[in-house]
Amino acid sequence: MGVTYFIKEKKQEKSPIGISINYQGIDRIQLTIAELRVKPCEWEKGRMKTGRGKQENAYVQHELNRIELEIDNFYHEFMRFHGEYPNRQDFIDFIKGGMKKEGFFKPKAVITLIPLIEDLVKRRMEGRDLNKGKRFKEGTIDNYNSMIKALKGYESARNTKLTSNNIIKKETLNEFQNYLTIDLDMKHNTVGNRLKNFKTFLEVLSQNEVIKFNPFKKFAINIPKERATTFALYDEELDGLANLDLSYNPTFELVRDKFYLLCQIGIRICDFDAFMDFAKQNQIVNVLSEKTLSESKIPISQKALSILKKYDYVLPNISEQKMNAYIKVIGKMVPVLHTLVQLRYTKGGRNIVRNVPKYTQITIHTSRRTLITTLRNAGLDSSDVMVMSGHVSEEMISTYYKKDDNQIMQRILAILNK
């Protein structure tokens, strides 16, 4: 690696000299030193023939040695000053600029990052920046704000500021992850969520040339993630929800009805409006998933139809956050949902095992798992269920299928007790 020279036109009386620059961290660069032209017969093994009577050759070789030394010094000084390799354009600018170093080693202004990230979040919240042509969801903005809160907490706890200089150091990201995990005692997936969002905004700042590069990408920083313990509702539990008299609380009744409808159609909540647009005109509704762009075919069952007609095909809007909060309150009213279930997760870097009432784990997405489980337990193959769920592989849909352990135990006991 380093600088080497070669003859460009060996058959000409005089040839320009080519320079090849090959250092770690960059692709090979080849340029022409047009002002230096030599006779090919005076060139040997990448250098000028020198010796007695070849003073002109010695002058050219001296100049080549000087250029090589200047480029080599530039490469190593750049590394020491910036902590990264010079790129192709840096070398070209240096050489074409007469190999003057001054413009490459001026201290850059230090920029604090959190105010810039707050402004980006504000733009997304106000709809000035869009996500694939659509506004960012309320839940996404909430996650962004939780990330900002964690970043500010880190600055306070470590008595530092996150800047354009220190954020490109691997140890800064490692220290932030340690703060989330140990100081805040966060769950593994919560840490991953904060880091994933931080990575997103650092990529924007990198593209806007506020920081030199996205350190998550450059250092291949791993985003923590573990499979969450998830649940589906079985027939008895679902019937318990359906049979509740919630007429005294219209909001609870709406939440229960919408959740039950989702258990019948099995779509993601982000696709619910698309389903409702065509539910009145079709017995089978085709929905193109907003998340995966895969198609789902949704047959409208009698149970789903009764809910749609109850609201005249217009279910009042309610936020995902309120849905997730209220469905737990409603689930608490169903005795069978007080059954204890076991959670396993990592929190504060430690393995945790807890037993909690099942109703505490119900979310909107439980409805999708519930439908898939209901259909699989009824004997449908995964490939058939995928037509309705929109999953593109059996491996993906298998994570949604939750066998009813109680039914399995009853069948086992029936066999053993014969």
CSV table of C-alpha atoms in Angstrom, one decimal:
chain,number,residue,atom,x,y,z
A,1,MET,CA,0.0,0.0,0.0
A,2,GLY,CA,1.1,3.6,-0.6
A,3,VAL,CA,2.1,5.5,-3.7
A,4,THR,CA,3.5,3.9,-6.8
A,5,TYR,CA,4.2,5.3,-10.3
A,6,PHE,CA,3.9,3.9,-13.8
A,7,ILE,CA,4.4,5.0,-17.5
A,8,LYS,CA,1.2,5.9,-19.3
A,9,GLU,CA,2.3,5.6,-22.9
A,10,LYS,CA,5.3,3.3,-23.4
A,11,LYS,CA,5.4,3.6,-27.2
A,12,GLN,CA,5.6,7.4,-27.3
A,13,GLU,CA,8.8,9.3,-27.4
A,14,LYS,CA,7.9,10.9,-24.1
A,15,SER,CA,5.2,9.7,-21.7
A,16,PRO,CA,3.4,11.3,-18.8
A,17,ILE,CA,3.8,9.6,-15.5
A,18,GLY,CA,0.8,7.9,-13.8
A,19,ILE,CA,0.4,7.9,-10.1
A,20,SER,CA,-1.4,5.1,-8.2
A,21,ILE,CA,-2.6,5.8,-4.7
A,22,ASN,CA,-3.6,2.7,-2.7
A,23,TYR,CA,-4.2,3.1,1.1
A,24,GLN,CA,-6.3,1.2,3.6
A,25,GLY,CA,-9.9,2.5,3.7
A,26,ILE,CA,-10.1,3.8,0.1
A,27,ASP,CA,-10.4,2.3,-3.4
A,28,ARG,CA,-7.3,2.6,-5.6
A,29,ILE,CA,-6.9,6.1,-7.2
A,30,GLN,CA,-5.0,6.6,-10.5
A,31,LEU,CA,-4.1,10.1,-11.7
A,32,THR,CA,-1.8,11.6,-14.3
A,33,ILE,CA,1.1,13.9,-13.5
A,34,ALA,CA,0.8,15.8,-16.8
A,35,GLU,CA,3.7,18.2,-16.1
A,36,LEU,CA,6.2,15.4,-15.8
A,37,ARG,CA,6.9,13.6,-19.1
A,38,VAL,CA,9.8,11.2,-19.5
A,39,LYS,CA,11.3,8.9,-22.1
A,40,PRO,CA,10.1,5.3,-21.6
A,41,CYS,CA,13.6,4.1,-22.1
A,42,GLU,CA,14.6,6.0,-19.0
A,43,TRP,CA,12.0,4.3,-16.8
A,44,GLU,CA,12.6,1.1,-15.0
A,45,LYS,CA,10.7,-0.8,-12.3
A,46,GLY,CA,8.4,2.1,-11.3
A,47,ARG,CA,11.1,4.8,-11.1
A,48,MET,CA,13.6,6.8,-13.2
A,49,LYS,CA,17.0,5.4,-14.1
A,50,THR,CA,19.5,7.4,-12.2
A,51,GLY,CA,23.3,7.5,-12.0
A,52,ARG,CA,26.2,9.1,-13.7
A,53,GLY,CA,25.1,11.4,-16.6
A,54,LYS,CA,21.4,11.2,-15.7
A,55,GLN,CA,21.0,14.4,-13.8
A,56,GLU,CA,17.7,15.3,-15.4
A,57,ASN,CA,16.3,11.8,-14.4
A,58,ALA,CA,17.5,12.4,-10.9
A,59,TYR,CA,15.6,15.7,-10.7
A,60,VAL,CA,12.4,13.9,-11.9
A,61,GLN,CA,12.9,11.1,-9.4
A,62,HIS,CA,13.5,13.6,-6.6
A,63,GLU,CA,10.1,15.3,-7.5
A,64,LEU,CA,8.4,11.9,-7.5
A,65,ASN,CA,9.9,11.1,-4.1
A,66,ARG,CA,8.6,14.5,-2.8
A,67,ILE,CA,5.1,13.9,-4.1
A,68,GLU,CA,5.1,10.4,-2.5
A,69,LEU,CA,6.2,11.8,0.8
A,70,GLU,CA,3.6,14.6,0.7
A,71,ILE,CA,0.8,12.2,0.0
A,72,ASP,CA,1.9,9.8,2.7
A,73,ASN,CA,2.2,12.5,5.3
A,74,PHE,CA,-1.3,13.8,4.3
A,75,TYR,CA,-2.8,10.4,4.7
A,76,HIS,CA,-1.4,9.8,8.2
A,77,GLU,CA,-2.0,13.4,9.4
A,78,PHE,CA,-5.6,13.2,8.2
A,79,MET,CA,-6.1,10.0,10.1
A,80,ARG,CA,-4.6,11.5,13.3
A,81,PHE,CA,-6.7,14.7,13.0
A,82,HIS,CA,-10.0,13.4,11.9
A,83,GLY,CA,-9.9,9.8,13.3
A,84,GLU,CA,-11.0,8.4,9.9
A,85,TYR,CA,-9.5,7.6,6.5
A,86,PRO,CA,-9.4,10.4,3.8
A,87,ASN,CA,-11.7,9.5,1.0
A,88,ARG,CA,-11.1,9.6,-2.8
A,89,GLN,CA,-12.2,13.2,-3.1
A,90,ASP,CA,-10.0,14.3,-0.3
A,91,PHE,CA,-6.9,12.9,-2.1
A,92,ILE,CA,-7.9,14.5,-5.4
A,93,ASP,CA,-8.6,17.9,-3.8
A,94,PHE,CA,-5.3,17.7,-2.0
A,95,ILE,CA,-3.2,16.9,-5.1
A,96,LYS,CA,-5.0,19.3,-7.4
A,97,GLY,CA,-4.8,22.0,-4.8
A,98,GLY,CA,-1.0,22.0,-4.9
A,99,MET,CA,-0.7,19.6,-1.9
A,100,LYS,CA,-1.5,22.3,0.6
A,101,LYS,CA,-2.8,20.9,3.8
A,102,GLU,CA,-4.3,24.0,5.5
A,103,GLY,CA,-7.9,23.5,4.4
A,104,PHE,CA,-8.0,20.0,5.6
A,105,PHE,CA,-7.0,20.4,9.2
A,106,LYS,CA,-9.1,23.4,10.5
A,107,PRO,CA,-11.1,22.5,13.6
A,108,LYS,CA,-14.8,22.2,12.7
A,109,ALA,CA,-17.5,23.8,14.7
A,110,VAL,CA,-18.9,21.6,17.5
A,111,ILE,CA,-22.7,21.2,17.1
A,112,THR,CA,-24.9,20.0,19.9
A,113,LEU,CA,-27.3,17.3,18.6
A,114,ILE,CA,-30.4,17.2,20.8
A,115,PRO,CA,-31.8,20.6,19.6
A,116,LEU,CA,-31.4,19.5,16.0
A,117,ILE,CA,-33.2,16.2,16.8
A,118,GLU,CA,-36.0,18.0,18.6
A,119,ASP,CA,-36.5,20.2,15.5
A,120,LEU,CA,-36.7,17.1,13.3
A,121,VAL,CA,-39.3,15.5,15.6
A,122,LYS,CA,-41.3,18.8,15.6
A,123,ARG,CA,-41.2,18.8,11.8
A,124,ARG,CA,-42.6,15.3,11.7
A,125,MET,CA,-45.2,16.0,14.3
A,126,GLU,CA,-46.4,19.1,12.4
A,127,GLY,CA,-46.5,17.2,9.1
A,128,ARG,CA,-43.7,19.2,7.4
A,129,ASP,CA,-41.7,15.9,7.1
A,130,LEU,CA,-43.7,12.9,5.9
A,131,ASN,CA,-43.2,9.1,6.0
A,132,LYS,CA,-43.8,7.7,2.6
A,133,GLY,CA,-46.2,10.5,1.8
A,134,LYS,CA,-48.1,10.1,5.1
A,135,ARG,CA,-48.0,11.9,8.5
A,136,PHE,CA,-46.1,10.2,11.2
A,137,LYS,CA,-48.3,8.4,13.7
A,138,GLU,CA,-48.9,9.7,17.2
A,139,GLY,CA,-47.4,6.6,18.7
A,140,THR,CA,-44.2,7.1,16.6
A,141,ILE,CA,-43.9,10.7,17.8
A,142,ASP,CA,-44.3,9.5,21.4
A,143,ASN,CA,-41.5,7.1,20.9
A,144,TYR,CA,-39.3,9.9,19.5
A,145,ASN,CA,-40.0,12.0,22.5
A,146,SER,CA,-39.2,9.1,24.8
A,147,MET,CA,-35.8,8.8,23.0
A,148,ILE,CA,-35.2,12.6,23.5
A,149,LYS,CA,-36.0,12.3,27.2
A,150,ALA,CA,-33.4,9.4,27.5
A,151,LEU,CA,-30.8,11.4,25.6
A,152,LYS,CA,-31.3,14.4,27.9
A,153,GLY,CA,-31.1,12.1,30.9
A,154,TYR,CA,-27.8,10.6,29.6
A,155,GLU,CA,-26.3,14.1,29.3
A,156,SER,CA,-27.3,15.0,32.8
A,157,ALA,CA,-26.2,11.8,34.3
A,158,ARG,CA,-22.8,11.8,32.5
A,159,ASN,CA,-22.3,15.6,32.8
A,160,THR,CA,-21.7,15.9,29.1
A,161,LYS,CA,-23.3,17.1,25.8
A,162,LEU,CA,-23.9,14.9,22.8
A,163,THR,CA,-22.1,16.7,19.9
A,164,SER,CA,-21.1,16.2,16.3
A,165,ASN,CA,-17.6,15.3,17.6
A,166,ASN,CA,-18.3,12.8,20.3
A,167,ILE,CA,-21.3,11.0,18.8
A,168,ILE,CA,-19.1,9.5,16.0
A,169,LYS,CA,-17.1,7.6,18.6
A,170,LYS,CA,-18.1,4.0,19.3
A,171,GLU,CA,-17.6,4.4,23.0
A,172,THR,CA,-20.2,7.2,23.2
A,173,LEU,CA,-22.9,4.9,21.8
A,174,ASN,CA,-21.8,2.0,24.1
A,175,GLU,CA,-22.0,4.4,27.1
A,176,PHE,CA,-25.5,5.5,26.1
A,177,GLN,CA,-26.7,1.9,25.7
A,178,ASN,CA,-25.1,1.2,29.2
A,179,TYR,CA,-27.0,4.2,30.6
A,180,LEU,CA,-30.3,2.9,29.2
A,181,THR,CA,-29.7,-0.7,30.4
A,182,ILE,CA,-28.2,-0.2,33.8
A,183,ASP,CA,-29.0,3.4,35.0
A,184,LEU,CA,-32.6,3.3,33.7
A,185,ASP,CA,-33.1,-0.4,34.2
A,186,MET,CA,-34.8,-0.7,30.9
A,187,LYS,CA,-36.1,-3.8,29.2
A,188,HIS,CA,-34.0,-5.2,26.4
A,189,ASN,CA,-36.5,-4.3,23.7
A,190,THR,CA,-37.1,-0.8,25.1
A,191,VAL,CA,-33.3,-0.2,24.9
A,192,GLY,CA,-33.5,-1.5,21.3
A,193,ASN,CA,-36.4,0.9,20.5
A,194,ARG,CA,-34.5,3.9,21.8
A,195,LEU,CA,-31.3,3.0,19.9
A,196,LYS,CA,-33.2,2.2,16.7
A,197,ASN,CA,-34.9,5.7,16.7
A,198,PHE,CA,-31.5,7.3,17.6
A,199,LYS,CA,-29.9,5.6,14.7
A,200,THR,CA,-32.7,6.9,12.4
A,201,PHE,CA,-32.0,10.5,13.4
A,202,LEU,CA,-28.3,10.1,13.2
A,203,GLU,CA,-28.7,8.9,9.6
A,204,VAL,CA,-30.6,12.1,8.8
A,205,LEU,CA,-27.9,14.2,10.5
A,206,SER,CA,-25.3,12.3,8.5
A,207,GLN,CA,-27.1,12.9,5.2
A,208,ASN,CA,-27.4,16.6,6.1
A,209,GLU,CA,-23.6,16.6,6.8
A,210,VAL,CA,-24.0,17.6,10.4
A,211,ILE,CA,-21.9,14.6,11.4
A,212,LYS,CA,-19.3,12.8,9.3
A,213,PHE,CA,-21.1,9.4,9.3
A,214,ASN,CA,-23.7,7.4,11.1
A,215,PRO,CA,-21.7,5.6,13.8
A,216,PHE,CA,-24.3,2.9,14.0
A,217,LYS,CA,-23.5,1.9,10.5
A,218,LYS,CA,-19.8,2.5,10.5
A,219,PHE,CA,-19.2,0.5,13.7
A,220,ALA,CA,-22.0,-2.1,13.0
A,221,ILE,CA,-23.6,-1.3,16.4
A,222,ASN,CA,-26.0,-4.1,17.3
A,223,ILE,CA,-29.5,-3.0,18.2
A,224,PRO,CA,-30.7,-5.3,21.1
A,225,LYS,CA,-33.9,-7.3,20.4
A,226,GLU,CA,-35.4,-10.4,21.9
A,227,ARG,CA,-38.7,-12.2,21.1
A,228,ALA,CA,-41.4,-10.8,23.3
A,229,THR,CA,-43.8,-13.2,25.1
A,230,THR,CA,-47.1,-12.8,23.3
A,231,PHE,CA,-50.5,-14.3,23.7
A,232,ALA,CA,-53.8,-15.0,21.9
A,233,LEU,CA,-57.3,-15.2,23.3
A,234,TYR,CA,-59.0,-18.6,23.1
A,235,ASP,CA,-62.7,-19.2,22.5
A,236,GLU,CA,-63.8,-19.0,26.2
A,237,GLU,CA,-61.8,-15.8,26.7
A,238,LEU,CA,-63.2,-14.2,23.6
A,239,ASP,CA,-66.7,-15.1,24.5
A,240,GLY,CA,-66.2,-13.6,27.9
A,241,LEU,CA,-65.3,-10.3,26.3
A,242,ALA,CA,-68.2,-10.5,23.8
A,243,ASN,CA,-70.8,-11.2,26.5
A,244,LEU,CA,-69.9,-8.3,28.8
A,245,ASP,CA,-72.7,-5.7,29.2
A,246,LEU,CA,-70.9,-2.4,28.6
A,247,SER,CA,-73.9,-0.3,27.7
A,248,TYR,CA,-73.3,1.9,30.8
A,249,ASN,CA,-70.0,3.1,29.2
A,250,PRO,CA,-70.2,3.8,25.5
A,251,THR,CA,-66.4,4.2,25.2
A,252,PHE,CA,-65.7,0.8,26.7
A,253,GLU,CA,-68.4,-0.7,24.5
A,254,LEU,CA,-66.8,0.8,21.4
A,255,VAL,CA,-63.3,-0.4,22.4
A,256,ARG,CA,-64.6,-3.9,23.1
A,257,ASP,CA,-66.6,-4.0,19.8
A,258,LYS,CA,-63.7,-2.7,17.7
A,259,PHE,CA,-61.3,-5.2,19.4
A,260,TYR,CA,-63.8,-8.1,18.8
A,261,LEU,CA,-64.2,-7.0,15.1
A,262,LEU,CA,-60.4,-7.0,14.8
A,263,CYS,CA,-60.4,-10.6,16.2
A,264,GLN,CA,-62.8,-11.5,13.3
A,265,ILE,CA,-60.9,-9.8,10.5
A,266,GLY,CA,-57.3,-10.2,11.7
A,267,ILE,CA,-55.8,-7.1,10.0
A,268,ARG,CA,-53.2,-4.7,11.4
A,269,ILE,CA,-54.7,-1.6,13.0
A,270,CYS,CA,-52.9,0.5,10.3
A,271,ASP,CA,-55.0,-1.2,7.7
A,272,PHE,CA,-58.4,-0.8,9.5
A,273,ASP,CA,-59.5,2.3,7.6
A,274,ALA,CA,-58.7,0.6,4.3
A,275,PHE,CA,-60.9,-2.3,5.3
A,276,MET,CA,-63.8,-0.1,6.4
A,277,ASP,CA,-63.7,1.8,3.0
A,278,PHE,CA,-64.9,-1.4,1.3
A,279,ALA,CA,-66.6,-3.4,4.0
A,280,LYS,CA,-70.1,-2.2,3.1
A,281,GLN,CA,-69.9,-3.1,-0.6
A,282,ASN,CA,-68.2,-6.5,-0.4
A,283,GLN,CA,-68.6,-9.8,1.5
A,284,ILE,CA,-64.9,-10.4,0.9
A,285,VAL,CA,-62.6,-7.4,1.2
A,286,ASN,CA,-59.2,-7.1,-0.4
A,287,VAL,CA,-56.7,-5.1,1.6
A,288,LEU,CA,-53.2,-4.1,0.6
A,289,SER,CA,-51.1,-3.9,3.7
A,290,GLU,CA,-49.6,-0.6,4.4
A,291,LYS,CA,-46.7,-2.2,6.2
A,292,THR,CA,-45.7,-5.0,3.8
A,293,LEU,CA,-47.7,-4.2,0.6
A,294,SER,CA,-48.9,-7.8,0.7
A,295,GLU,CA,-52.6,-8.5,-0.1
A,296,SER,CA,-55.1,-9.9,2.4
A,297,LYS,CA,-58.5,-11.3,1.5
A,298,ILE,CA,-60.9,-10.7,4.4
A,299,PRO,CA,-64.2,-12.6,4.5
A,300,ILE,CA,-66.8,-10.8,6.6
A,301,SER,CA,-68.2,-13.3,9.1
A,302,GLN,CA,-71.7,-13.0,10.7
A,303,LYS,CA,-70.1,-11.8,13.9
A,304,ALA,CA,-68.1,-9.1,12.1
A,305,LEU,CA,-71.2,-8.1,10.2
A,306,SER,CA,-73.3,-7.6,13.3
A,307,ILE,CA,-70.7,-5.2,14.7
A,308,LEU,CA,-70.5,-3.3,11.4
A,309,LYS,CA,-74.2,-3.0,11.2
A,310,LYS,CA,-74.4,-1.9,14.8
A,311,TYR,CA,-72.3,1.2,14.0
A,312,ASP,CA,-73.8,1.5,10.5
A,313,TYR,CA,-70.3,0.8,9.0
A,314,VAL,CA,-68.8,3.9,10.7
A,315,LEU,CA,-66.9,3.1,13.9
A,316,PRO,CA,-65.9,6.2,15.8
A,317,ASN,CA,-62.2,6.8,15.8
A,318,ILE,CA,-60.2,6.1,19.0
A,319,SER,CA,-56.4,6.3,19.3
A,320,GLU,CA,-54.2,3.2,19.6
A,321,GLN,CA,-53.0,4.3,23.0
A,322,LYS,CA,-56.5,4.5,24.4
A,323,MET,CA,-57.5,1.3,22.8
A,324,ASN,CA,-54.5,-0.5,24.4
A,325,ALA,CA,-55.2,1.0,27.8
A,326,TYR,CA,-59.0,0.5,27.8
A,327,ILE,CA,-58.9,-3.1,26.5
A,328,LYS,CA,-56.9,-4.1,29.6
A,329,VAL,CA,-59.5,-2.5,31.9
A,330,ILE,CA,-62.3,-4.3,30.1
A,331,GLY,CA,-60.3,-7.6,30.1
A,332,LYS,CA,-60.1,-7.3,33.9
A,333,MET,CA,-63.9,-7.7,34.0
A,334,VAL,CA,-63.6,-11.2,32.5
A,335,PRO,CA,-62.9,-13.8,35.2
A,336,VAL,CA,-61.2,-16.3,32.9
A,337,LEU,CA,-58.6,-13.6,31.9
A,338,HIS,CA,-57.3,-13.5,35.4
A,339,THR,CA,-55.4,-16.7,34.7
A,340,LEU,CA,-51.7,-16.2,35.3
A,341,VAL,CA,-49.3,-16.3,32.4
A,342,GLN,CA,-45.6,-16.3,32.5
A,343,LEU,CA,-43.4,-13.5,31.0
A,344,ARG,CA,-39.7,-13.9,30.3
A,345,TYR,CA,-37.6,-10.9,29.3
A,346,THR,CA,-34.3,-9.1,29.9
A,347,LYS,CA,-34.4,-6.0,32.1
A,348,GLY,CA,-31.4,-4.1,33.4
A,349,GLY,CA,-29.2,-6.7,31.8
A,350,ARG,CA,-30.8,-9.5,33.9
A,351,ASN,CA,-33.1,-12.3,33.0
A,352,ILE,CA,-36.6,-11.8,34.5
A,353,VAL,CA,-39.4,-14.3,34.9
A,354,ARG,CA,-42.8,-13.0,36.1
A,355,ASN,CA,-46.4,-14.4,36.5
A,356,VAL,CA,-49.1,-11.8,35.6
A,357,PRO,CA,-52.8,-11.9,34.9
A,358,LYS,CA,-53.4,-12.5,31.2
A,359,TYR,CA,-55.7,-9.4,30.8
A,360,THR,CA,-52.6,-7.2,31.5
A,361,GLN,CA,-51.0,-8.4,28.3
A,362,ILE,CA,-53.9,-7.7,25.9
A,363,THR,CA,-53.1,-5.2,23.2
A,364,ILE,CA,-54.7,-4.3,19.8
A,365,HIS,CA,-52.2,-6.7,18.1
A,366,THR,CA,-53.5,-9.6,20.3
A,367,SER,CA,-56.6,-9.5,18.0
A,368,ARG,CA,-54.4,-10.5,15.0
A,369,ARG,CA,-52.8,-13.4,16.9
A,370,THR,CA,-56.2,-14.4,18.1
A,371,LEU,CA,-57.7,-14.8,14.7
A,372,ILE,CA,-54.7,-16.8,13.3
A,373,THR,CA,-54.8,-19.0,16.4
A,374,THR,CA,-58.6,-19.6,16.1
A,375,LEU,CA,-58.3,-20.6,12.4
A,376,ARG,CA,-55.3,-22.9,13.0
A,377,ASN,CA,-56.9,-24.6,16.0
A,378,ALA,CA,-60.0,-25.1,13.7
A,379,GLY,CA,-57.8,-27.1,11.4
A,380,LEU,CA,-56.8,-24.7,8.6
A,381,ASP,CA,-53.4,-25.0,7.2
A,382,SER,CA,-50.9,-22.1,7.6
A,383,SER,CA,-50.9,-21.6,3.8
A,384,ASP,CA,-54.7,-21.1,3.9
A,385,VAL,CA,-54.6,-18.7,6.9
A,386,MET,CA,-51.9,-16.7,5.1
A,387,VAL,CA,-54.4,-15.8,2.4
A,388,MET,CA,-56.3,-13.9,5.0
A,389,SER,CA,-53.5,-12.7,7.2
A,390,GLY,CA,-51.2,-11.5,4.4
A,391,HIS,CA,-48.1,-13.1,5.8
A,392,VAL,CA,-45.6,-14.1,3.1
A,393,SER,CA,-44.0,-17.1,4.8
A,394,GLU,CA,-45.1,-19.9,7.1
A,395,GLU,CA,-42.2,-19.1,9.3
A,396,MET,CA,-43.6,-15.6,9.9
A,397,ILE,CA,-47.1,-16.8,10.6
A,398,SER,CA,-45.9,-19.6,13.0
A,399,THR,CA,-44.9,-16.9,15.5
A,400,TYR,CA,-48.6,-15.8,15.6
A,401,TYR,CA,-50.0,-19.2,16.3
A,402,LYS,CA,-50.5,-19.9,20.1
A,403,LYS,CA,-51.7,-23.4,21.0
A,404,ASP,CA,-54.3,-23.7,23.7
A,405,ASP,CA,-52.2,-25.5,26.4
A,406,ASN,CA,-55.4,-26.2,28.5
A,407,GLN,CA,-57.0,-28.1,25.6
A,408,ILE,CA,-53.8,-30.0,25.0
A,409,MET,CA,-53.6,-31.0,28.7
A,410,GLN,CA,-57.2,-32.2,28.7
A,411,ARG,CA,-56.5,-34.4,25.7
A,412,ILE,CA,-53.4,-35.8,27.3
A,413,LEU,CA,-55.2,-36.5,30.5
A,414,ALA,CA,-58.0,-38.2,28.6
A,415,ILE,CA,-55.4,-40.5,27.1
A,416,LEU,CA,-53.6,-41.2,30.3
A,417,ASN,CA,-56.8,-41.8,32.3
A,418,LYS,CA,-58.1,-44.5,30.0
